PDB file of C-alpha atoms in Angstrom:
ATOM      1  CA  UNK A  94    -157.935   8.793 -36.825  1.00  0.00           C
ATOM      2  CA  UNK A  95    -156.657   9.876 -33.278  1.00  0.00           C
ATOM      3  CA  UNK A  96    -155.187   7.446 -31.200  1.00  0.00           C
ATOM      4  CA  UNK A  97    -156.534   8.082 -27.754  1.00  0.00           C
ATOM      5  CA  UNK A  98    -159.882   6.337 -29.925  1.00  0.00           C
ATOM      6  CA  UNK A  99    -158.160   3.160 -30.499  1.00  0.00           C
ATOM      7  CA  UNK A 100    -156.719   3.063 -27.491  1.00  0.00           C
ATOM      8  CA  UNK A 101    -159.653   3.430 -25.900  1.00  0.00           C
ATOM      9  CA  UNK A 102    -161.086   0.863 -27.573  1.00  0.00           C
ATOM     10  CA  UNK A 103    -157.913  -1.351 -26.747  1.00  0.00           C
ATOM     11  CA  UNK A 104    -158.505  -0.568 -23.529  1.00  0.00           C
ATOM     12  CA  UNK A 105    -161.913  -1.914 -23.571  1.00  0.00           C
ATOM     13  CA  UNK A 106    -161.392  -5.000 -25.276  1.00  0.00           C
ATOM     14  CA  UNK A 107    -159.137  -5.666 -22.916  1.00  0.00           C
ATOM     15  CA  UNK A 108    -161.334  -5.859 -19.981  1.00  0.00           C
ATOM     16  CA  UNK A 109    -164.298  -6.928 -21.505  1.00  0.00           C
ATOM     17  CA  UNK A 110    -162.275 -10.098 -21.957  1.00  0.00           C
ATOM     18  CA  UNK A 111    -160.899  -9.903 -18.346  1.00  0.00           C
ATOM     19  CA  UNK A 112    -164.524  -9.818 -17.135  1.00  0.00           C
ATOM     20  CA  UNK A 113    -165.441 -12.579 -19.192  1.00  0.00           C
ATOM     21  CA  UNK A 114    -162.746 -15.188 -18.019  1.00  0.00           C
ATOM     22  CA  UNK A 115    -163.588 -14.452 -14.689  1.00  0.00           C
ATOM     23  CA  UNK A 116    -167.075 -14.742 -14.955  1.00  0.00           C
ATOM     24  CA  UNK A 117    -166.519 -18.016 -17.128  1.00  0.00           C
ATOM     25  CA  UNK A 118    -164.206 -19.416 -14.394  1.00  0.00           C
ATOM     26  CA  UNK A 119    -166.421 -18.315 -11.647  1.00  0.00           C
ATOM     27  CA  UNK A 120    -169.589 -20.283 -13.457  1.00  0.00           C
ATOM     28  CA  UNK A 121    -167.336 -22.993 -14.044  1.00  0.00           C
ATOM     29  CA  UNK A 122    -166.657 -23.664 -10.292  1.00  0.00           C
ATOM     30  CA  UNK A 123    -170.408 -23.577  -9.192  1.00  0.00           C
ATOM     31  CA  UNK A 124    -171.977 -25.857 -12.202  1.00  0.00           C
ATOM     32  CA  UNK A 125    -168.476 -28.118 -10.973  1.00  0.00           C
ATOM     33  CA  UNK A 126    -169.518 -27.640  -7.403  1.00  0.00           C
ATOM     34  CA  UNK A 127    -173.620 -28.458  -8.013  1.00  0.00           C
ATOM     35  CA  UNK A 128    -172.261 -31.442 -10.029  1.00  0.00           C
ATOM     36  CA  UNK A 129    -170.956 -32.877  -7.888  1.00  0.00           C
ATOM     37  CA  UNK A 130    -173.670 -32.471  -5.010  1.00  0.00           C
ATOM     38  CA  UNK A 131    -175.841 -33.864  -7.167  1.00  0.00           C
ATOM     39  CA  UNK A 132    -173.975 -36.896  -8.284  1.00  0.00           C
ATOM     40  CA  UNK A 133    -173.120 -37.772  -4.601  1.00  0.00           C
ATOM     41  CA  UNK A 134    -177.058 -37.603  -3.923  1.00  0.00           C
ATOM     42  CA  UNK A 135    -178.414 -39.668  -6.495  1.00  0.00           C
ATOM     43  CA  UNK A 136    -175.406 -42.229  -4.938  1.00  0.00           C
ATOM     44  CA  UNK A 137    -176.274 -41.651  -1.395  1.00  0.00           C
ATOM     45  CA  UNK A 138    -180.238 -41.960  -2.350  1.00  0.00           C
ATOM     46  CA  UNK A 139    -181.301 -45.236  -1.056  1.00  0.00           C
ATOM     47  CA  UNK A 140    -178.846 -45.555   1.551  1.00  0.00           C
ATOM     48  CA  UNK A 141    -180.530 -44.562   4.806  1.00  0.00           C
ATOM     49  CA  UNK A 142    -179.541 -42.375   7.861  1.00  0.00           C
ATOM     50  CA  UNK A 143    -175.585 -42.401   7.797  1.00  0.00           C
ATOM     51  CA  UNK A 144    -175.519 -41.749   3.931  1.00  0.00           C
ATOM     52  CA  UNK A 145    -178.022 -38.811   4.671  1.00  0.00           C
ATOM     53  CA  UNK A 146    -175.510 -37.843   7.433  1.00  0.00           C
ATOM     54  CA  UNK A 147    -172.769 -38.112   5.002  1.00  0.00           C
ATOM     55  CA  UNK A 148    -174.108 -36.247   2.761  1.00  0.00           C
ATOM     56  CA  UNK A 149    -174.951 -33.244   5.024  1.00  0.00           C
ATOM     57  CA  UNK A 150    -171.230 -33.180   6.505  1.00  0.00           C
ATOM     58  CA  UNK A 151    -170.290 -32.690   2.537  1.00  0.00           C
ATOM     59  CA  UNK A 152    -172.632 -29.481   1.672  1.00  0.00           C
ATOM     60  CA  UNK A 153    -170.255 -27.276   3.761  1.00  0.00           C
TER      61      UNK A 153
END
């Protein structure tokens, strides 16, 4: 078996699992971010004009 094979495949285990962290983390921050937009308008919800206000100031 030659080696430049295996570490080739080394190689591209490595960042196969490189991209996949960082995709994982990346997914993790917008499902936390959405989350939490959501949960603060379902609270917000019946509140009127300076929850709605609130809320706005929050989504940037």
């Amino acid at each position: 078996m030659d080696d430049s094979f295996l570490f080739d495949d080394l190689l591209l285990a490595f960042w196969l699992l490189v991209f996949s962290w960082v995709f994982l983390t990346s997914a993790q921050a917008i499902i936390r971010d959405h989350c939490h937009h959501v949960n603060l308008k379902n609270k917000f919800k019946s509140g009127g004009m300076e929850n709605e206000k609130l809320l706005r100031r929050t989504d940037k």
